[in-house]
Coordinates of C-alpha atoms in Angstrom, one line a residue:
M73 CA -8.5 -16.1 -15.5
T74 CA -4.7 -15.0 -16.3
T75 CA -3.3 -12.1 -14.1
E76 CA -3.8 -9.4 -16.7
E77 CA -7.2 -10.4 -16.8
K78 CA -7.6 -9.9 -12.7
K79 CA -5.7 -6.8 -13.1
A80 CA -8.5 -5.5 -15.6
E81 CA -10.9 -7.0 -13.1
R82 CA -9.4 -4.8 -10.2
C83 CA -9.7 -1.8 -12.4
R84 CA -13.3 -2.4 -13.4
A85 CA -13.9 -2.7 -9.7
V86 CA -13.3 0.6 -8.7
L87 CA -14.8 2.7 -11.8
Y88 CA -18.2 2.5 -9.5
L89 CA -16.9 5.4 -7.8
L90 CA -16.5 7.8 -10.3
P91 CA -19.1 10.1 -11.5
D92 CA -20.6 10.0 -14.9
G93 CA -19.2 11.1 -17.6
L94 CA -15.4 10.5 -16.5
Q95 CA -16.6 6.5 -15.9
E96 CA -17.9 6.2 -19.2
A97 CA -14.2 7.5 -20.4
A98 CA -12.5 5.0 -17.8
A99 CA -14.8 2.3 -19.1
R100 CA -13.8 2.7 -22.4
L101 CA -10.1 1.6 -22.1
S102 CA -9.0 -1.4 -23.4
A103 CA -8.2 -4.4 -21.7
E104 CA -4.9 -4.1 -21.8
E105 CA -4.8 -0.1 -20.7
Q106 CA -7.2 -1.5 -17.8
A107 CA -4.7 -4.2 -16.5
A108 CA -2.0 -1.6 -16.9
A109 CA -3.9 1.2 -14.4
E110 CA -2.4 2.2 -11.1
E111 CA -4.5 4.9 -10.3
F112 CA -6.7 7.5 -11.3
R113 CA -6.0 11.3 -10.6
L114 CA -9.6 14.0 -10.6
R115 CA -8.0 17.5 -10.4
I116 CA -10.7 20.3 -10.2
G117 CA -10.5 21.7 -13.5
R118 CA -8.8 19.1 -15.2
P119 CA -9.8 16.2 -17.3
L120 CA -9.5 13.0 -15.4
S121 CA -6.2 11.0 -15.9
L122 CA -5.1 7.8 -15.7
L123 CA -0.9 6.5 -14.0
E124 CA 0.1 3.8 -15.5
A125 CA 3.8 2.7 -14.9
E126 CA 5.0 4.9 -17.7
G127 CA 3.5 8.1 -16.1
E128 CA 0.3 9.7 -16.2
R129 CA -1.7 10.9 -19.1
E130 CA -4.9 12.5 -19.2
L131 CA -8.2 10.6 -20.3
P132 CA -10.8 12.6 -23.1
T133 CA -13.1 13.7 -20.7
R134 CA -14.9 17.0 -19.4
P135 CA -13.2 19.5 -16.6
V136 CA -13.7 17.4 -13.0
T137 CA -15.7 19.6 -10.9
Q138 CA -16.0 20.3 -7.2
Q139 CA -19.0 18.2 -7.2
D140 CA -16.9 15.1 -8.8
L141 CA -14.9 15.3 -5.7
K142 CA -17.9 14.8 -3.3
T143 CA -19.6 12.4 -5.3
V144 CA -16.7 10.2 -5.0
L145 CA -16.1 10.6 -1.5
D146 CA -19.3 10.0 -0.5
R147 CA -19.2 6.6 -2.3
A148 CA -16.0 5.7 -1.1
T149 CA -17.5 6.2 2.6
E150 CA -20.8 5.0 1.7
F151 CA -22.5 8.4 2.3
S152 CA -20.9 8.1 5.6
V153 CA -18.1 10.7 5.6
Y154 CA -18.0 11.0 9.6
R155 CA -17.6 7.0 9.9
C156 CA -14.4 7.6 8.5
A157 CA -13.4 10.6 10.0
D158 CA -10.3 9.3 11.4
S159 CA -8.7 8.0 7.9
I160 CA -9.6 11.7 6.6
R161 CA -7.7 13.3 9.2
A162 CA -4.8 11.3 7.7
G163 CA -5.3 12.0 4.2
Y164 CA -6.9 8.9 2.5
V165 CA -10.0 6.7 2.7
T166 CA -9.7 2.9 2.2
V167 CA -12.9 1.0 0.3
E168 CA -13.9 -2.4 -0.1
G169 CA -11.5 -4.6 -1.5
G170 CA -8.3 -2.3 -0.2
C171 CA -8.7 0.5 -2.9
R172 CA -7.2 3.2 -1.2
I173 CA -8.2 6.7 -2.1
G174 CA -5.7 10.1 -1.0
L175 CA -7.2 13.6 -0.6
C176 CA -6.4 17.0 -1.3
G177 CA -7.6 20.2 -0.3
T178 CA -7.4 22.5 2.7
A179 CA -6.6 21.0 6.3
I180 CA -8.7 22.3 9.0
Q181 CA -6.4 22.6 11.8
R182 CA -6.9 23.1 15.7
R183 CA -3.9 23.6 18.3
G184 CA -2.1 22.0 15.8
E185 CA -3.6 19.0 14.9
I186 CA -5.6 18.3 11.8
L187 CA -9.4 18.0 12.3
T188 CA -10.5 16.7 8.9
I189 CA -9.7 18.1 5.0
R190 CA -12.2 20.6 3.1
E191 CA -12.4 22.0 -0.1
L192 CA -10.9 18.9 -1.9
S193 CA -9.1 20.0 -4.9
S194 CA -8.0 16.6 -5.8
L195 CA -8.3 12.9 -5.4
A196 CA -5.9 9.9 -6.7
I197 CA -7.8 6.6 -6.5
R198 CA -4.9 4.1 -6.3
I199 CA -6.3 0.5 -7.7
A200 CA -5.2 -2.4 -5.2
R201 CA -4.3 -5.6 -6.4
A202 CA -2.4 -8.6 -5.7
V203 CA 0.0 -10.1 -8.6
P204 CA 0.6 -13.8 -7.2
G205 CA 4.5 -14.8 -8.5
A206 CA 5.7 -11.1 -8.3
A207 CA 8.0 -11.8 -5.5
G208 CA 8.9 -15.6 -7.0
T209 CA 12.5 -15.2 -7.5
L210 CA 13.2 -12.6 -4.2
Y211 CA 11.8 -15.1 -1.7
P212 CA 14.4 -18.0 -1.9
Q213 CA 17.1 -15.1 -1.5
L214 CA 15.8 -14.0 1.6
W215 CA 17.1 -16.9 3.8
E216 CA 20.5 -17.5 5.5
D217 CA 21.3 -21.4 6.7
G218 CA 17.4 -21.7 6.6
V219 CA 16.6 -18.8 8.6
F220 CA 14.9 -15.8 7.3
C221 CA 16.5 -12.4 6.8
S222 CA 14.4 -9.5 7.8
T223 CA 13.3 -7.8 4.5
L224 CA 13.1 -3.9 3.8
I225 CA 10.9 -3.2 0.8
I226 CA 12.2 -0.1 -0.9
A227 CA 10.4 1.9 -3.7
P228 CA 9.5 5.3 -4.6
P229 CA 5.4 6.2 -4.4
G230 CA 3.9 4.2 -6.9
G231 CA 6.4 1.5 -7.1
G232 CA 4.6 -1.7 -6.3
K233 CA 6.1 -1.6 -2.2
T234 CA 2.7 -2.8 -1.3
T235 CA 2.1 -5.2 -4.1
M236 CA 5.3 -6.9 -3.5
L237 CA 4.7 -7.0 0.4
R238 CA 1.4 -9.1 -0.1
D239 CA 3.0 -11.9 -2.4
L240 CA 6.3 -12.2 0.0
I241 CA 3.4 -12.7 2.8
R242 CA 2.1 -14.9 1.0
C243 CA 4.9 -16.7 0.1
L244 CA 6.2 -16.6 3.8
S245 CA 3.1 -17.8 5.0
N246 CA 2.7 -20.7 2.6
G247 CA 6.3 -22.0 2.6
S248 CA 7.9 -24.2 -0.1
A249 CA 9.6 -27.2 -0.7
E250 CA 12.9 -25.7 0.5
H251 CA 11.4 -23.1 3.2
P252 CA 9.1 -23.7 6.2
A253 CA 6.0 -21.8 6.8
L254 CA 6.2 -18.9 9.1
R255 CA 3.6 -17.4 11.1
L256 CA 2.7 -13.9 9.7
A257 CA 0.9 -11.2 11.4
V258 CA 0.2 -8.0 9.7
V259 CA -0.1 -4.9 10.7
D260 CA -2.6 -3.7 8.9
E261 CA -3.2 0.4 9.7
R262 CA -5.1 1.6 6.3
G263 CA -6.8 -1.6 5.4
E264 CA -5.0 -1.7 1.8
V265 CA -2.2 -5.1 2.5
G266 CA -5.1 -7.4 3.4
A267 CA -8.6 -5.6 2.5
V268 CA -10.4 -7.4 5.3
C269 CA -13.7 -7.1 4.8
R270 CA -16.3 -8.6 7.3
G271 CA -13.5 -10.9 8.6
T272 CA -12.4 -12.3 5.6
A273 CA -9.2 -10.6 3.8
Q274 CA -10.1 -9.9 0.1
F275 CA -6.3 -10.8 -0.9
D276 CA -4.4 -13.9 -0.3
L277 CA -2.0 -13.7 2.5
G278 CA -1.5 -17.0 2.9
R279 CA -2.6 -19.8 5.0
H280 CA -0.4 -18.8 8.4
T281 CA -1.0 -15.4 8.5
D282 CA -3.4 -13.1 11.1
I283 CA -4.3 -9.2 9.8
L284 CA -5.2 -6.7 12.4
T285 CA -6.5 -3.8 10.4
G286 CA -7.5 0.1 11.6
T287 CA -4.9 0.6 14.3
A288 CA -1.4 2.4 14.2
K289 CA 1.7 0.5 13.8
T290 CA 3.1 1.1 17.0
D291 CA -0.2 -0.1 18.9
G292 CA -0.6 -3.1 16.4
I293 CA 3.0 -4.4 16.8
F294 CA 2.7 -5.0 20.6
M295 CA -0.6 -6.0 20.6
L296 CA 0.2 -9.1 18.0
L297 CA 3.4 -9.8 19.5
R298 CA 1.4 -10.5 23.0
T299 CA -1.6 -12.1 21.6
M300 CA -0.6 -13.9 18.3
N301 CA 3.2 -15.4 19.1
P302 CA 4.5 -14.3 15.6
Q303 CA 7.4 -15.4 13.8
V304 CA 7.3 -12.5 11.3
I305 CA 5.6 -9.0 11.4
A306 CA 4.5 -7.2 8.4
V307 CA 4.2 -3.7 7.9
D308 CA 3.3 -1.2 5.2
E309 CA 5.3 1.8 5.4
I310 CA 7.5 3.1 7.6
T311 CA 7.4 6.8 8.9
D312 CA 7.8 7.3 12.4
S313 CA 10.1 7.2 14.8
A314 CA 7.9 5.2 17.2
D315 CA 7.2 2.7 14.7
I316 CA 11.0 2.1 14.6
R317 CA 11.0 1.6 18.4
A318 CA 8.1 -0.5 18.2
M319 CA 9.9 -2.4 15.9
S320 CA 13.4 -2.3 17.6
L321 CA 11.4 -4.1 21.0
A322 CA 9.4 -6.8 19.2
A323 CA 13.1 -7.9 17.5
N324 CA 14.5 -8.3 21.1
C325 CA 11.9 -10.8 21.5
G326 CA 12.7 -12.5 18.4
V327 CA 10.6 -11.3 16.0
S328 CA 11.5 -10.9 12.1
F329 CA 10.2 -7.8 10.4
L330 CA 9.1 -7.3 6.4
A331 CA 8.3 -3.8 6.0
T332 CA 8.5 -1.7 3.4
V333 CA 9.5 2.3 3.0
H334 CA 9.0 5.0 0.4
G335 CA 12.9 5.8 -1.2
R336 CA 15.0 5.3 -4.2
D337 CA 17.6 3.2 -2.7
L338 CA 20.1 2.7 0.6
S339 CA 21.9 5.5 -0.4
E340 CA 19.0 8.2 -0.5
L341 CA 17.5 6.5 3.0
R342 CA 20.9 7.2 4.7
R343 CA 20.3 11.0 3.6
R344 CA 16.8 11.2 5.1
S345 CA 17.0 11.2 9.1
I346 CA 14.0 8.7 9.9
C347 CA 15.4 6.3 7.7
R348 CA 18.9 6.9 9.1
E349 CA 17.0 6.0 12.4
L350 CA 15.8 2.9 11.0
L351 CA 19.1 1.7 9.6
A352 CA 20.9 2.5 12.5
A353 CA 18.6 0.3 14.5
Q354 CA 19.8 -3.0 12.7
L355 CA 16.2 -4.0 12.3
F356 CA 16.8 -5.4 8.5
T357 CA 19.4 -7.4 6.7
R358 CA 18.2 -7.2 3.4
A359 CA 16.6 -4.5 1.2
A360 CA 14.7 -5.3 -1.7
V361 CA 15.1 -2.3 -4.0
L362 CA 12.2 -2.1 -6.7
E363 CA 12.9 -0.1 -9.9
T364 CA 11.1 0.5 -13.0
C365 CA 12.5 0.9 -16.7
R366 CA 11.3 1.2 -19.6
G367 CA 7.7 1.0 -17.8
Q368 CA 8.8 -2.4 -16.5
R369 CA 9.6 -3.0 -13.1
R370 CA 12.4 -5.4 -11.4
C371 CA 13.8 -6.0 -8.0
R372 CA 17.3 -5.7 -6.9
L373 CA 18.3 -7.2 -3.7
E374 CA 20.9 -5.8 -1.4
R375 CA 22.6 -6.3 2.3
C376 CA 21.8 -3.5 4.3

Protein backbone atom coordinates (compact mmCIF):
# COMPACT_ATOMS: atom_id res chain seq x y z
CA MET A 1 0.00 0.00 0.00
CA THR A 2 1.40 3.40 -0.99
CA THR A 3 1.68 6.37 1.38
CA GLU A 4 -1.24 8.09 -0.38
CA GLU A 5 -3.39 4.98 -0.06
CA LYS A 6 -2.59 4.80 3.65
CA LYS A 7 -3.57 8.47 4.06
CA ALA A 8 -6.90 7.84 2.34
CA GLU A 9 -7.47 4.77 4.51
CA ARG A 10 -6.91 6.85 7.68
CA CYS A 11 -9.53 9.31 6.45
CA ARG A 12 -12.07 6.57 5.76
CA ALA A 13 -11.41 5.13 9.22
CA VAL A 14 -12.99 8.19 10.90
CA LEU A 15 -16.09 8.42 8.70
CA TYR A 16 -18.06 6.24 11.12
CA LEU A 17 -18.11 9.24 13.47
CA LEU A 18 -20.18 11.31 11.04
CA PRO A 19 -23.99 11.20 11.11
CA ASP A 20 -26.11 10.01 8.19
CA GLY A 21 -26.14 12.47 5.30
CA LEU A 22 -22.79 13.91 6.21
CA GLN A 23 -21.03 10.54 6.19
CA GLU A 24 -22.22 9.79 2.67
CA ALA A 25 -20.88 13.09 1.32
CA ALA A 26 -17.45 12.44 2.86
CA ALA A 27 -17.44 8.89 1.50
CA ARG A 28 -18.01 10.25 -2.02
CA LEU A 29 -14.72 12.17 -1.94
CA SER A 30 -12.14 10.78 -4.34
CA ALA A 31 -9.19 8.78 -3.05
CA GLU A 32 -6.95 11.80 -3.76
CA GLU A 33 -9.24 14.10 -1.76
CA GLN A 34 -9.39 11.65 1.13
CA ALA A 35 -5.59 11.37 1.14
CA ALA A 36 -5.30 15.18 1.31
CA ALA A 37 -7.94 15.54 4.06
CA GLU A 38 -6.63 16.83 7.40
CA GLU A 39 -9.84 17.66 9.29
CA PHE A 40 -13.61 17.56 8.99
CA ARG A 41 -15.34 20.58 10.50
CA LEU A 42 -18.95 20.57 11.74
CA ARG A 43 -20.56 23.92 12.58
CA ILE A 44 -24.24 24.26 13.40
CA GLY A 45 -26.15 25.77 10.50
CA ARG A 46 -23.33 25.27 7.98
CA PRO A 47 -22.51 22.36 5.63
CA LEU A 48 -19.79 19.88 6.55
CA SER A 49 -16.40 21.29 5.57
CA LEU A 50 -13.07 19.72 4.72
CA LEU A 51 -9.68 21.12 5.71
CA GLU A 52 -6.73 20.47 3.41
CA ALA A 53 -3.26 22.01 3.23
CA GLU A 54 -4.61 24.58 0.75
CA GLY A 55 -7.39 25.66 3.11
CA GLU A 56 -10.96 24.84 4.11
CA ARG A 57 -13.88 24.20 1.76
CA GLU A 58 -17.52 23.28 2.30
CA LEU A 59 -18.91 20.02 0.98
CA PRO A 60 -22.38 19.76 -0.65
CA THR A 61 -24.30 18.60 2.44
CA ARG A 62 -27.29 19.67 4.46
CA PRO A 63 -26.64 22.10 7.35
CA VAL A 64 -25.15 20.55 10.49
CA THR A 65 -27.52 20.33 13.47
CA GLN A 66 -27.09 20.14 17.24
CA GLN A 67 -28.10 16.47 17.06
CA ASP A 68 -25.28 15.83 14.57
CA LEU A 69 -22.73 17.12 17.05
CA LYS A 70 -24.23 14.98 19.80
CA THR A 71 -24.08 11.94 17.51
CA VAL A 72 -20.38 12.47 16.79
CA LEU A 73 -19.59 12.87 20.51
CA ASP A 74 -21.63 9.79 21.41
CA ARG A 75 -19.83 7.69 18.82
CA ALA A 76 -16.42 9.07 19.80
CA THR A 77 -16.98 8.23 23.47
CA GLU A 78 -18.77 4.94 22.73
CA PHE A 79 -21.90 6.44 24.34
CA SER A 80 -20.04 6.94 27.61
CA VAL A 81 -19.37 10.67 27.81
CA TYR A 82 -18.60 10.54 31.54
CA ARG A 83 -15.63 8.24 30.79
CA CYS A 84 -14.03 11.09 28.82
CA ALA A 85 -14.97 13.84 31.27
CA ASP A 86 -11.37 14.89 31.93
CA SER A 87 -10.48 15.38 28.27
CA ILE A 88 -13.83 17.07 27.52
CA ARG A 89 -12.98 19.63 30.20
CA ALA A 90 -9.82 20.31 28.20
CA GLY A 91 -11.83 20.71 25.00
CA TYR A 92 -11.17 17.48 23.13
CA VAL A 93 -11.83 13.76 22.85
CA THR A 94 -9.31 11.28 21.41
CA VAL A 95 -10.70 8.18 19.74
CA GLU A 96 -9.09 4.83 18.96
CA GLY A 97 -6.50 5.30 16.24
CA GLY A 98 -5.32 8.70 17.49
CA CYS A 99 -7.98 10.90 15.88
CA ARG A 100 -8.66 13.97 18.04
CA ILE A 101 -11.99 15.78 18.11
CA GLY A 102 -11.85 19.41 19.19
CA LEU A 103 -14.97 20.76 20.94
CA CYS A 104 -16.50 24.22 20.95
CA GLY A 105 -19.59 25.27 22.89
CA THR A 106 -20.48 26.71 26.28
CA ALA A 107 -17.91 26.15 29.02
CA ILE A 108 -19.46 25.43 32.42
CA GLN A 109 -17.23 26.78 35.20
CA ARG A 110 -17.05 26.60 38.97
CA ARG A 111 -14.59 28.69 40.98
CA GLY A 112 -12.74 29.58 37.79
CA GLU A 113 -12.26 25.98 36.63
CA ILE A 114 -13.97 24.45 33.59
CA LEU A 115 -16.15 21.50 34.60
CA THR A 116 -17.40 20.52 31.14
CA ILE A 117 -18.49 21.86 27.76
CA ARG A 118 -22.20 21.88 26.92
CA GLU A 119 -24.40 23.21 24.13
CA LEU A 120 -21.87 22.23 21.49
CA SER A 121 -21.66 24.64 18.56
CA SER A 122 -18.88 23.10 16.45
CA LEU A 123 -16.47 20.16 16.23
CA ALA A 124 -13.14 19.62 14.47
CA ILE A 125 -12.33 15.99 13.63
CA ARG A 126 -8.58 15.88 13.08
CA ILE A 127 -7.40 12.90 11.05
CA ALA A 128 -4.30 11.37 12.66
CA ARG A 129 -1.79 9.83 10.31
CA ALA A 130 1.81 8.77 10.13
CA VAL A 131 3.98 9.71 7.16
CA PRO A 132 7.05 7.44 7.22
CA GLY A 133 9.90 9.35 5.66
CA ALA A 134 8.58 12.79 6.60
CA ALA A 135 11.70 13.35 8.70
CA GLY A 136 14.06 11.72 6.20
CA THR A 137 16.04 14.85 5.29
CA LEU A 138 15.75 16.47 8.74
CA TYR A 139 16.89 13.55 10.90
CA PRO A 140 20.57 13.48 9.77
CA GLN A 141 20.90 17.22 10.46
CA LEU A 142 20.00 16.85 14.15
CA TRP A 143 23.33 15.35 15.17
CA GLU A 144 26.59 17.04 16.09
CA ASP A 145 29.77 15.11 16.86
CA GLY A 146 27.71 11.94 17.16
CA VAL A 147 25.30 13.45 19.72
CA PHE A 148 21.60 14.13 19.11
CA CYS A 149 20.74 17.83 19.45
CA SER A 150 17.53 18.57 21.36
CA THR A 151 15.07 19.82 18.74
CA LEU A 152 11.96 22.01 18.85
CA ILE A 153 9.43 21.55 16.03
CA ILE A 154 7.61 24.80 15.22
CA ALA A 155 4.48 25.16 13.07
CA PRO A 156 1.03 26.81 13.18
CA PRO A 157 -1.99 24.70 14.22
CA GLY A 158 -2.55 22.01 11.60
CA GLY A 159 0.95 22.56 10.21
CA GLY A 160 2.14 18.96 10.58
CA LYS A 161 3.97 19.17 13.93
CA THR A 162 2.67 15.89 15.34
CA THR A 163 3.24 14.04 12.06
CA MET A 164 6.86 15.22 11.99
CA LEU A 165 7.24 14.39 15.69
CA ARG A 166 6.06 10.81 15.10
CA ASP A 167 8.53 10.21 12.30
CA LEU A 168 11.47 11.75 14.17
CA ILE A 169 10.67 9.53 17.17
CA ARG A 170 10.66 6.51 14.85
CA CYS A 171 13.97 7.52 13.24
CA LEU A 172 15.73 8.16 16.56
CA SER A 173 14.39 4.96 18.08
CA ASN A 174 15.42 2.76 15.16
CA GLY A 175 18.75 4.44 14.46
CA SER A 176 20.58 4.32 11.15
CA ALA A 177 23.87 3.23 9.65
CA GLU A 178 25.38 6.56 10.72
CA HIS A 179 23.66 7.08 14.07
CA PRO A 180 22.88 4.75 17.00
CA ALA A 181 19.36 3.88 18.10
CA LEU A 182 18.30 5.83 21.20
CA ARG A 183 15.90 5.01 24.03
CA LEU A 184 12.87 7.26 23.50
CA ALA A 185 10.18 7.95 26.09
CA VAL A 186 7.01 9.70 24.94
CA VAL A 187 4.62 11.60 27.19
CA ASP A 188 1.50 11.13 25.05
CA GLU A 189 -0.83 13.33 27.10
CA ARG A 190 -3.81 13.20 24.70
CA GLY A 191 -3.11 9.80 23.16
CA GLU A 192 -2.45 11.29 19.71
CA VAL A 193 1.22 10.58 19.15
CA GLY A 194 1.25 6.81 19.53
CA ALA A 195 -2.53 6.17 19.61
CA VAL A 196 -1.99 3.32 22.08
CA CYS A 197 -4.93 0.90 22.19
CA ARG A 198 -4.91 -2.03 24.64
CA GLY A 199 -1.19 -1.52 25.15
CA THR A 200 -0.24 -1.45 21.46
CA ALA A 201 0.68 1.73 19.59
CA GLN A 202 -1.29 2.21 16.37
CA PHE A 203 1.57 4.23 14.89
CA ASP A 204 5.11 2.94 14.42
CA LEU A 205 7.26 4.90 16.88
CA GLY A 206 10.30 2.65 16.59
CA ARG A 207 11.82 -0.34 18.35
CA HIS A 208 13.18 1.40 21.44
CA THR A 209 10.27 3.66 22.37
CA ASP A 210 8.26 3.64 25.60
CA ILE A 211 4.93 5.49 25.65
CA LEU A 212 3.14 6.93 28.68
CA THR A 213 -0.44 7.92 27.82
CA GLY A 214 -3.07 9.98 29.62
CA THR A 215 -0.97 11.99 32.05
CA ALA A 216 0.04 15.64 32.07
CA LYS A 217 3.45 16.36 30.60
CA THR A 218 4.83 17.65 33.91
CA ASP A 219 3.98 14.45 35.81
CA GLY A 220 4.84 12.22 32.86
CA ILE A 221 8.34 13.62 32.43
CA PHE A 222 9.22 12.87 36.06
CA MET A 223 7.63 9.41 35.93
CA LEU A 224 9.57 8.43 32.81
CA LEU A 225 12.79 9.90 34.15
CA ARG A 226 12.49 7.82 37.33
CA THR A 227 11.35 4.56 35.78
CA MET A 228 12.43 4.19 32.13
CA ASN A 229 15.96 5.66 31.94
CA PRO A 230 15.32 7.49 28.64
CA GLN A 231 17.99 9.13 26.53
CA VAL A 232 15.41 11.33 24.80
CA ILE A 233 11.96 12.42 26.01
CA ALA A 234 9.39 13.51 23.43
CA VAL A 235 6.38 15.73 24.19
CA ASP A 236 3.73 17.31 21.97
CA GLU A 237 2.68 20.97 22.26
CA ILE A 238 4.41 22.82 25.08
CA THR A 239 1.94 25.34 26.54
CA ASP A 240 2.75 25.77 30.22
CA SER A 241 5.55 27.06 32.47
CA ALA A 242 5.28 23.87 34.52
CA ASP A 243 6.20 21.83 31.43
CA ILE A 244 9.30 23.98 30.93
CA ARG A 245 10.39 23.58 34.55
CA ALA A 246 9.98 19.80 34.38
CA MET A 247 11.96 19.64 31.14
CA SER A 248 14.73 21.79 32.62
CA LEU A 249 15.11 19.45 35.60
CA ALA A 250 15.19 16.42 33.30
CA ALA A 251 17.77 18.10 31.06
CA ASN A 252 19.99 18.53 34.13
CA CYS A 253 19.91 14.73 34.41
CA GLY A 254 21.35 14.39 30.91
CA VAL A 255 18.12 13.82 28.96
CA SER A 256 17.66 15.32 25.49
CA PHE A 257 14.29 16.54 24.23
CA LEU A 258 12.15 16.42 21.14
CA ALA A 259 9.10 18.69 21.38
CA THR A 260 6.58 20.74 19.42
CA VAL A 261 5.16 24.22 19.89
CA HIS A 262 2.64 26.38 18.03
CA GLY A 263 4.20 29.22 16.05
CA ARG A 264 5.44 30.36 12.67
CA ASP A 265 9.14 30.80 13.44
CA LEU A 266 11.61 31.65 16.18
CA SER A 267 11.03 35.39 15.86
CA GLU A 268 7.32 34.91 16.63
CA LEU A 269 8.12 32.69 19.62
CA ARG A 270 10.33 35.41 21.06
CA ARG A 271 7.32 37.75 21.15
CA ARG A 272 5.29 35.39 23.38
CA SER A 273 5.95 35.17 27.10
CA ILE A 274 5.74 31.38 27.53
CA CYS A 275 7.86 30.79 24.44
CA ARG A 276 10.43 33.36 25.57
CA GLU A 277 10.66 31.39 28.81
CA LEU A 278 11.06 28.18 26.79
CA LEU A 279 13.87 29.61 24.66
CA ALA A 280 15.54 31.22 27.69
CA ALA A 281 15.74 27.80 29.35
CA GLN A 282 18.16 26.80 26.55
CA LEU A 283 16.70 23.31 26.33
CA PHE A 284 16.96 23.17 22.54
CA THR A 285 19.81 23.81 20.14
CA ARG A 286 17.84 23.16 16.93
CA ALA A 287 14.48 24.44 15.68
CA ALA A 288 12.70 22.69 12.81
CA VAL A 289 10.31 25.26 11.30
CA LEU A 290 7.50 23.72 9.22
CA GLU A 291 6.04 25.94 6.50
CA THR A 292 3.31 25.53 3.88
CA CYS A 293 3.80 27.10 0.46
CA ARG A 294 1.27 26.59 -2.34
CA GLY A 295 -0.15 23.55 -0.58
CA GLN A 296 3.27 21.93 -0.10
CA ARG A 297 4.90 21.53 3.31
CA ARG A 298 8.62 22.08 3.77
CA CYS A 299 11.00 22.14 6.73
CA ARG A 300 13.62 24.75 7.52
CA LEU A 301 16.23 24.12 10.23
CA GLU A 302 17.48 26.93 12.47
CA ARG A 303 19.75 27.13 15.51
CA CYS A 304 18.01 28.23 18.70
